[in-house]
CSV table of N, CA and C in Angstrom, one decimal:
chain,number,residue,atom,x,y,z
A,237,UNK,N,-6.2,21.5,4.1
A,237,UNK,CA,-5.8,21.0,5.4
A,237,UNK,C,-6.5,21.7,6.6
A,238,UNK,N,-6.1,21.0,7.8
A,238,UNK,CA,-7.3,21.6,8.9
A,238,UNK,C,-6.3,21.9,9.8
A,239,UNK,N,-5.1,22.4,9.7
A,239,UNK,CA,-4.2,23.3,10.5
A,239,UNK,C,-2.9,24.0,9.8
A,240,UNK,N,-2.5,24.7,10.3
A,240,UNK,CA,-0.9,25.7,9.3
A,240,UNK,C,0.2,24.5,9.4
A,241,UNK,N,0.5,24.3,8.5
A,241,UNK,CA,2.1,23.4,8.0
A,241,UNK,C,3.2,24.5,7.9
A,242,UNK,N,3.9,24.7,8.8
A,242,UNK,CA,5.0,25.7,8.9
A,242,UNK,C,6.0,24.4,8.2
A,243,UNK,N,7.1,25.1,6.9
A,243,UNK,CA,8.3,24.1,6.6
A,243,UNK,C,9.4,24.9,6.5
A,244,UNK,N,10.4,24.7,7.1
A,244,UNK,CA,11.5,25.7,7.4
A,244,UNK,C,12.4,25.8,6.1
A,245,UNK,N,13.8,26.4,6.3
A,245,UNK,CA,14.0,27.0,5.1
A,245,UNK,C,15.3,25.6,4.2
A,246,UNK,N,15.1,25.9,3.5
A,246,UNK,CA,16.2,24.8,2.6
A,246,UNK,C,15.7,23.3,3.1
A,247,UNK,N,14.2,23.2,3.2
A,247,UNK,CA,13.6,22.0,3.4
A,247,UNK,C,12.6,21.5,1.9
A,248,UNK,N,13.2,19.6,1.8
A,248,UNK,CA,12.9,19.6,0.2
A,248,UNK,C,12.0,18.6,0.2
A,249,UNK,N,11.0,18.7,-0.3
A,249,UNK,CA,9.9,17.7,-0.3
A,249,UNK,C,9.6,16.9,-1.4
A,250,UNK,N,10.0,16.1,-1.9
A,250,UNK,CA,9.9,15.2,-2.9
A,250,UNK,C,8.9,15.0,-3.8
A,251,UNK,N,9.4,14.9,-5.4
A,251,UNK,CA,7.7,14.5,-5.8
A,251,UNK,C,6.7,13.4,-4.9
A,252,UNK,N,5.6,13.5,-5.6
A,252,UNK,CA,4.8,12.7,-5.1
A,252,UNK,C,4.8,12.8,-3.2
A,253,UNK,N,5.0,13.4,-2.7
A,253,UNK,CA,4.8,13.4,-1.3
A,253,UNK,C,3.3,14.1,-0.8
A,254,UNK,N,3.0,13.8,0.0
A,254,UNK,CA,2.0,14.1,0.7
A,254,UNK,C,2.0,14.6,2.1
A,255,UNK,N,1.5,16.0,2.4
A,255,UNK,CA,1.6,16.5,3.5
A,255,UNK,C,0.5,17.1,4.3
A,256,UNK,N,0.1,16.5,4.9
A,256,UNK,CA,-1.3,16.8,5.2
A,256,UNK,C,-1.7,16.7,7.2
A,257,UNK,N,-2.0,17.3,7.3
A,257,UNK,CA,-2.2,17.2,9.0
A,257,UNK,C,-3.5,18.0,9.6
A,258,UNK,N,-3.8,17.3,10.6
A,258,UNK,CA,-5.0,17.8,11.8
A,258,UNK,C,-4.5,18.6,12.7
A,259,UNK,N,-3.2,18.5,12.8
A,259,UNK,CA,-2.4,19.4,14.0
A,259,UNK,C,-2.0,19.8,13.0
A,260,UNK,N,-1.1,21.2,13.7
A,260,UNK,CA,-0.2,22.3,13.9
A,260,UNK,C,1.2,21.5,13.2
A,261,UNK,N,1.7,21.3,12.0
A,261,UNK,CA,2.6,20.7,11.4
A,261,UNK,C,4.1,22.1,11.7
A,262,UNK,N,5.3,21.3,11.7
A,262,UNK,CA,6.6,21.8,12.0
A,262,UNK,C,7.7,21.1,11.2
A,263,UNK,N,7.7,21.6,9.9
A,263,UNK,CA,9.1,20.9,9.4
A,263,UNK,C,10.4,21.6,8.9
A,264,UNK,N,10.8,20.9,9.6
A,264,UNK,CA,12.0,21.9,10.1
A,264,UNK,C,13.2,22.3,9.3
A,265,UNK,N,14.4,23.1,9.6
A,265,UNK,CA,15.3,23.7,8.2
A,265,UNK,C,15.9,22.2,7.9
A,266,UNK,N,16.8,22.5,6.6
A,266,UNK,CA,17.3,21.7,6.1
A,266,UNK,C,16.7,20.4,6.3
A,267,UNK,N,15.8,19.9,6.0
A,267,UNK,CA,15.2,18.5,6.1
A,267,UNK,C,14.8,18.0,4.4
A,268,UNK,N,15.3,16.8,4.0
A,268,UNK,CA,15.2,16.2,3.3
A,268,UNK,C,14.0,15.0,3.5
A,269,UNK,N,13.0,15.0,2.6
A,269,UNK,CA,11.7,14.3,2.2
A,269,UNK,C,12.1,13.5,1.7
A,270,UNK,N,12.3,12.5,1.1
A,270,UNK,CA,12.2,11.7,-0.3
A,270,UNK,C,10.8,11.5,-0.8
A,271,UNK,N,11.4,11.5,-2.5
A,271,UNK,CA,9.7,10.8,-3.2
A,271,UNK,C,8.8,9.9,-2.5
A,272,UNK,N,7.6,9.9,-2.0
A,272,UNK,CA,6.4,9.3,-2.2
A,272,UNK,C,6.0,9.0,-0.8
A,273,UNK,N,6.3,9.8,-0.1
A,273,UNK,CA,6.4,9.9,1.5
A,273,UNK,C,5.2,11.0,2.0
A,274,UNK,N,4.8,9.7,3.2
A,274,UNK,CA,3.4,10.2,4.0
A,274,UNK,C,4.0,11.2,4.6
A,275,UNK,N,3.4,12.9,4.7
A,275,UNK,CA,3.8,13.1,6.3
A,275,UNK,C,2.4,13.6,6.8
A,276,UNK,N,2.1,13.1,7.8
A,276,UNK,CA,0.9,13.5,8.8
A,276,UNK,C,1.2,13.8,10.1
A,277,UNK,N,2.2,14.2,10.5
A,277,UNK,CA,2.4,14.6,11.8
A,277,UNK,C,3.0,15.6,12.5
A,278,UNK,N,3.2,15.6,13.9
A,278,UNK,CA,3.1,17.3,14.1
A,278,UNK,C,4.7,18.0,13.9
A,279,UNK,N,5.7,17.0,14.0
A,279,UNK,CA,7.2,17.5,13.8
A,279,UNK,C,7.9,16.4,12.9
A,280,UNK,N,8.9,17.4,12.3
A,280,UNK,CA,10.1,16.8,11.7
A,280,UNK,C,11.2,17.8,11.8
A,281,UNK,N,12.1,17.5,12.7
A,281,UNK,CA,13.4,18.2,13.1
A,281,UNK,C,14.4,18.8,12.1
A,282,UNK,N,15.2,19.5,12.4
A,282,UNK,CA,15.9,20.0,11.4
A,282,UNK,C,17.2,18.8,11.7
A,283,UNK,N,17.4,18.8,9.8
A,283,UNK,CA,18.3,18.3,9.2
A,283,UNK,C,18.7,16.8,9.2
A,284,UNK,N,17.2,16.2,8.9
A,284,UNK,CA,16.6,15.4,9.7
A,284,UNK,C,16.1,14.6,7.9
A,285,UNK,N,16.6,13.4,7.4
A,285,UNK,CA,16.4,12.4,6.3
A,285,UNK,C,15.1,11.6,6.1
A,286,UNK,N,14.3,11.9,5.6
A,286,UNK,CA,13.0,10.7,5.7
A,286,UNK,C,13.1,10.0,3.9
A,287,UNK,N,13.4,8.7,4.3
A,287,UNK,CA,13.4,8.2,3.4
A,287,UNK,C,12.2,8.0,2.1
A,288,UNK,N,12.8,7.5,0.9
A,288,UNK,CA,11.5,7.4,0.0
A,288,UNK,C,10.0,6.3,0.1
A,289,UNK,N,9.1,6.5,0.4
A,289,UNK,CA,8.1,5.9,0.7
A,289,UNK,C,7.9,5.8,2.4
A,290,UNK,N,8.5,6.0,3.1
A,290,UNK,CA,8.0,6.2,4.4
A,290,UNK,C,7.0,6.6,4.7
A,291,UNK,N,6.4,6.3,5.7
A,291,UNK,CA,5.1,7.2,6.1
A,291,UNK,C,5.5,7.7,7.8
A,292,UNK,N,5.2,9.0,8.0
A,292,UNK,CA,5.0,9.4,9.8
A,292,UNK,C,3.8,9.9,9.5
A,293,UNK,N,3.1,8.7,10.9
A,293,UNK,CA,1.7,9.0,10.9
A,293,UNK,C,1.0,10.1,11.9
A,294,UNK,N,0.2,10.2,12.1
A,294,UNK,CA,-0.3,11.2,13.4
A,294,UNK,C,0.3,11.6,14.6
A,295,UNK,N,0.7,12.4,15.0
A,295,UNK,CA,1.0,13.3,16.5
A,295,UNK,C,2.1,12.5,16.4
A,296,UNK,N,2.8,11.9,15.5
A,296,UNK,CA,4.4,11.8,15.6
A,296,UNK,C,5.2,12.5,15.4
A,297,UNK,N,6.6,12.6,16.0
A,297,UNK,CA,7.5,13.7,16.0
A,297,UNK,C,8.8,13.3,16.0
A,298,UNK,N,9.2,13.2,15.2
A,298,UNK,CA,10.5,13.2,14.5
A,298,UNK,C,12.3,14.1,15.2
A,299,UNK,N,13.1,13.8,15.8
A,299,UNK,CA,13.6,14.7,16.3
A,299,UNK,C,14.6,15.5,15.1
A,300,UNK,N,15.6,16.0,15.6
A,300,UNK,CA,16.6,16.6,14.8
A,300,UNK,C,17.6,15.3,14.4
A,301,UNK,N,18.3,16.1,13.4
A,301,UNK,CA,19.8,14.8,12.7
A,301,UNK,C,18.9,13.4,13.3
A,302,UNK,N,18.3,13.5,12.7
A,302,UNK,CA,17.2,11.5,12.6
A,302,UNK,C,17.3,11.0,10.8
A,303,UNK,N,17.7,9.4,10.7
A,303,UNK,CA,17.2,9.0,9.6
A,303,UNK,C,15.9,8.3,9.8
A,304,UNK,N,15.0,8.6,9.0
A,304,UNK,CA,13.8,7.3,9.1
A,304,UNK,C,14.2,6.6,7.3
A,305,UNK,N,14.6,5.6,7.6
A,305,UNK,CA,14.8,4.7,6.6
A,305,UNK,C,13.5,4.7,5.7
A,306,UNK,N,13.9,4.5,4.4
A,306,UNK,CA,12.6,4.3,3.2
A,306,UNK,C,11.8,3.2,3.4
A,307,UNK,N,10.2,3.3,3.2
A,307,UNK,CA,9.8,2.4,3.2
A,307,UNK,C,9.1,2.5,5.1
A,308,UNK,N,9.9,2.6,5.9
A,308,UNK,CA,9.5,2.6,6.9
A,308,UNK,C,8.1,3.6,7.5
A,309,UNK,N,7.7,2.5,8.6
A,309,UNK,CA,6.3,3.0,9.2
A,309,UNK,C,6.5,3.6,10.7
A,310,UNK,N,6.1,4.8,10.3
A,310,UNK,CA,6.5,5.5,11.9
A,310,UNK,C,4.9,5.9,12.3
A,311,UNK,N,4.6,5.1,13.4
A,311,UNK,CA,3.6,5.1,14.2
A,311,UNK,C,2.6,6.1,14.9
A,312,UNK,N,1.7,6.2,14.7
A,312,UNK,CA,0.7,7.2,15.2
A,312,UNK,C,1.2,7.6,16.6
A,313,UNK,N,1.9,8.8,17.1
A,313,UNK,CA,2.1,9.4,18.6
A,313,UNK,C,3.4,8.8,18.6
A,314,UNK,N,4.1,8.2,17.9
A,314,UNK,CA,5.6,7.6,18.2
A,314,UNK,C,6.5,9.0,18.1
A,315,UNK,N,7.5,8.9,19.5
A,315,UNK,CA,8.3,9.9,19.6
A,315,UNK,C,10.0,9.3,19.0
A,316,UNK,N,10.9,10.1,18.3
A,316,UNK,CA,11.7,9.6,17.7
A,316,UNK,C,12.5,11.0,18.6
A,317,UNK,N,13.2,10.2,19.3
A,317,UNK,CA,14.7,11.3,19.5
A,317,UNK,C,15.8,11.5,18.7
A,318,UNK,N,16.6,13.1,19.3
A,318,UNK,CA,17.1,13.2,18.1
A,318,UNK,C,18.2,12.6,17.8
A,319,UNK,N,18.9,12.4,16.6
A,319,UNK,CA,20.4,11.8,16.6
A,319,UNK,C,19.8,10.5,16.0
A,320,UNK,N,18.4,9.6,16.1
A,320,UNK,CA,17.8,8.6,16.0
A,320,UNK,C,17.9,8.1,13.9
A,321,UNK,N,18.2,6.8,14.4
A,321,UNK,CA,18.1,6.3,13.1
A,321,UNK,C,16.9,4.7,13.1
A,322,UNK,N,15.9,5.1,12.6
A,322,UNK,CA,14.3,4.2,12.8
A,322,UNK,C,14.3,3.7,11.2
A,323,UNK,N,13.7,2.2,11.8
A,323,UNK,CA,13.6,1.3,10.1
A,323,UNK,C,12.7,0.4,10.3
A,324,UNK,N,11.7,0.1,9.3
A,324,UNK,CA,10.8,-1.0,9.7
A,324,UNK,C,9.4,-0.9,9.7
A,325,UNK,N,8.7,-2.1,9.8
A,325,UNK,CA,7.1,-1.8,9.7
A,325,UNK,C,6.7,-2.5,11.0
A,326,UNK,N,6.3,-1.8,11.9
A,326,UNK,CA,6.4,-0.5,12.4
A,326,UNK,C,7.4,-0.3,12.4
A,327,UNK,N,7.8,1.6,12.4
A,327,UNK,CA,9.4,1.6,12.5
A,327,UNK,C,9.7,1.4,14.1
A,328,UNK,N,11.3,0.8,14.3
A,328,UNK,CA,12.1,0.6,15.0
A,328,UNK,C,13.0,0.9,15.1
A,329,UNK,N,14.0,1.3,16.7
A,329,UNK,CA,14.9,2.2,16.7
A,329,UNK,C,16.2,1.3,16.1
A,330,UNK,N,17.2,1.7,15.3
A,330,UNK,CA,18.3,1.0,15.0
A,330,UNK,C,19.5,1.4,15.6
A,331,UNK,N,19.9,2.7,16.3
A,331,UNK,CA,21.0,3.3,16.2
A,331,UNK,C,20.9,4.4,16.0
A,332,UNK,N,22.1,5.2,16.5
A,332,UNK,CA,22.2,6.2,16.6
A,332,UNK,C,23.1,6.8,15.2
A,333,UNK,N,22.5,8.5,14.8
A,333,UNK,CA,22.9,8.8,13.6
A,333,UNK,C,24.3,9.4,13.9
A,334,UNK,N,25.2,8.7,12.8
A,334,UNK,CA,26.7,9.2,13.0
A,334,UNK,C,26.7,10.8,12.3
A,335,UNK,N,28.1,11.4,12.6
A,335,UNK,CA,28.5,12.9,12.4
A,335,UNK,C,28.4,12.6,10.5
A,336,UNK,N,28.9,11.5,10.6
A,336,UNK,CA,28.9,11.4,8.6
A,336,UNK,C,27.9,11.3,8.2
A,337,UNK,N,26.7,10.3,8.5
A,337,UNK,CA,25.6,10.7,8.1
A,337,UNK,C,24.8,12.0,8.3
A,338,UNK,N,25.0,12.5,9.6
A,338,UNK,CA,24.2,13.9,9.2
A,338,UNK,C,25.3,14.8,8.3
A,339,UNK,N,26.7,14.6,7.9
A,339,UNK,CA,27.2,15.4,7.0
A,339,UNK,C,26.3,14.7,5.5
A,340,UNK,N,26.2,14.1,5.2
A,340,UNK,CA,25.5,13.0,4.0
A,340,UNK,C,23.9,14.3,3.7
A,341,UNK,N,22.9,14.1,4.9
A,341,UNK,CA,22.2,14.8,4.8
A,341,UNK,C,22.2,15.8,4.4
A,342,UNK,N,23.5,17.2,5.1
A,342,UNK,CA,23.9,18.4,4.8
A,342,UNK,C,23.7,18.5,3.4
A,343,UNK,N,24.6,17.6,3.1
A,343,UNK,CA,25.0,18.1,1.3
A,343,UNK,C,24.2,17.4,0.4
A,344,UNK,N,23.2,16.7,0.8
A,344,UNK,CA,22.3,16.4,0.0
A,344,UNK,C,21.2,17.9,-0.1
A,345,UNK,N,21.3,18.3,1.0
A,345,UNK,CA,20.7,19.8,1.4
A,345,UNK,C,21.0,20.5,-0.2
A,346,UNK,N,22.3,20.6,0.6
A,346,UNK,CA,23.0,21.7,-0.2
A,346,UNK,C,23.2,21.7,-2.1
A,347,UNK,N,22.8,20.5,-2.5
A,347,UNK,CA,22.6,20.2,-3.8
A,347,UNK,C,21.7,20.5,-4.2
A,348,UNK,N,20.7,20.7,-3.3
A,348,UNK,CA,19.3,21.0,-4.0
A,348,UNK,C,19.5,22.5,-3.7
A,349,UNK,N,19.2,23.4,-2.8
A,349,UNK,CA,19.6,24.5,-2.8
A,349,UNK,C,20.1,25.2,-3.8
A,350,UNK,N,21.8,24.7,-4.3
A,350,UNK,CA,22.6,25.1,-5.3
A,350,UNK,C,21.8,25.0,-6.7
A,351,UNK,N,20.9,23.9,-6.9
A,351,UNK,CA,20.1,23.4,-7.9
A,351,UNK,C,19.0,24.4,-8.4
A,352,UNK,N,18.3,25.0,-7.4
A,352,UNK,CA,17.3,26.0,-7.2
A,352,UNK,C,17.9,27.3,-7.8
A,353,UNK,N,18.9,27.4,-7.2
A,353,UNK,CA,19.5,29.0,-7.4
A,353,UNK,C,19.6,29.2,-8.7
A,354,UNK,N,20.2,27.6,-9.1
A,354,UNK,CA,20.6,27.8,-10.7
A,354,UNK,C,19.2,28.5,-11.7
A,355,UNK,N,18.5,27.3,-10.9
A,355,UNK,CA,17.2,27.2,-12.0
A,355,UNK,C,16.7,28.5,-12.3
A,356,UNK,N,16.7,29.4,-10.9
A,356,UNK,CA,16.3,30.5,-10.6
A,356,UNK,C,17.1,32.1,-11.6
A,357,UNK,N,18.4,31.6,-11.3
A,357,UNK,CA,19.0,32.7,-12.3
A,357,UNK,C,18.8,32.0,-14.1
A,358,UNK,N,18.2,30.6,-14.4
A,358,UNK,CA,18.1,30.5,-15.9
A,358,UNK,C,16.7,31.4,-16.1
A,359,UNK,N,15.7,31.6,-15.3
A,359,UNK,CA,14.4,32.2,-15.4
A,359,UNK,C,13.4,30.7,-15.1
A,360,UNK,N,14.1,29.9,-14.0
A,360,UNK,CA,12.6,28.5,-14.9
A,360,UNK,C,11.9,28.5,-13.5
């Protein structure tokens, strides 16, 4: 790559994903990746869902507690505020993210995390 990808802590990136940037990349704690997802851009907020197959393309930035739905196209320079829930080719703003959904996120967190530890005390 042609800049530093900082990824914060208990942040899970999915098989098959791709992470690659021209900018200064920022992804942030607790953030969930799903499988087979573009990221090219300069932010992704903490605690913050990107669905499977999505793509965020260049100098886009992602806020905090956001879902970008699977599948969805998030646009070169498109700003996504936080709390934001975006769907669609191009993505589009839908709504705002409820306290349950970002609890949804949390503990999808927190499964993987717990999952790691395990793996970690078996030796794998």
């Amino acid at each position: 790559d042609h800049a530093p990808i900082v990824i914060g802590n208990n942040a899970q990136i999915e098989d098959n994903c791709t992470v690659h940037s021209g900018m200064p990349m920022a992804i942030g704690d607790n953030v969930h990746i799903g499988h087979n997802v573009v990221v090219h851009c300069s932010r992704i907020g903490n605690t913050t869902l990107i669905g499977n197959h999505a793509t965020i393309s260049e100098y886009a930035e992602v806020g905090d507690f956001c879902v970008v739905a699977a599948g969805a196209l998030v646009t070169p320079g498109m700003k996504i505020p936080e709390r934001t829930f975006v769907v669609g080719v191009p993505a589009k703003v839908k709504g705002e993210v409820s306290e349950d959904r970002i609890a949804i996120t949390k503990q999808s967190v927190d499964i993987y995390v717990k999952m790691s530890k395990a793996y970690k005390e078996q030796g794998l």
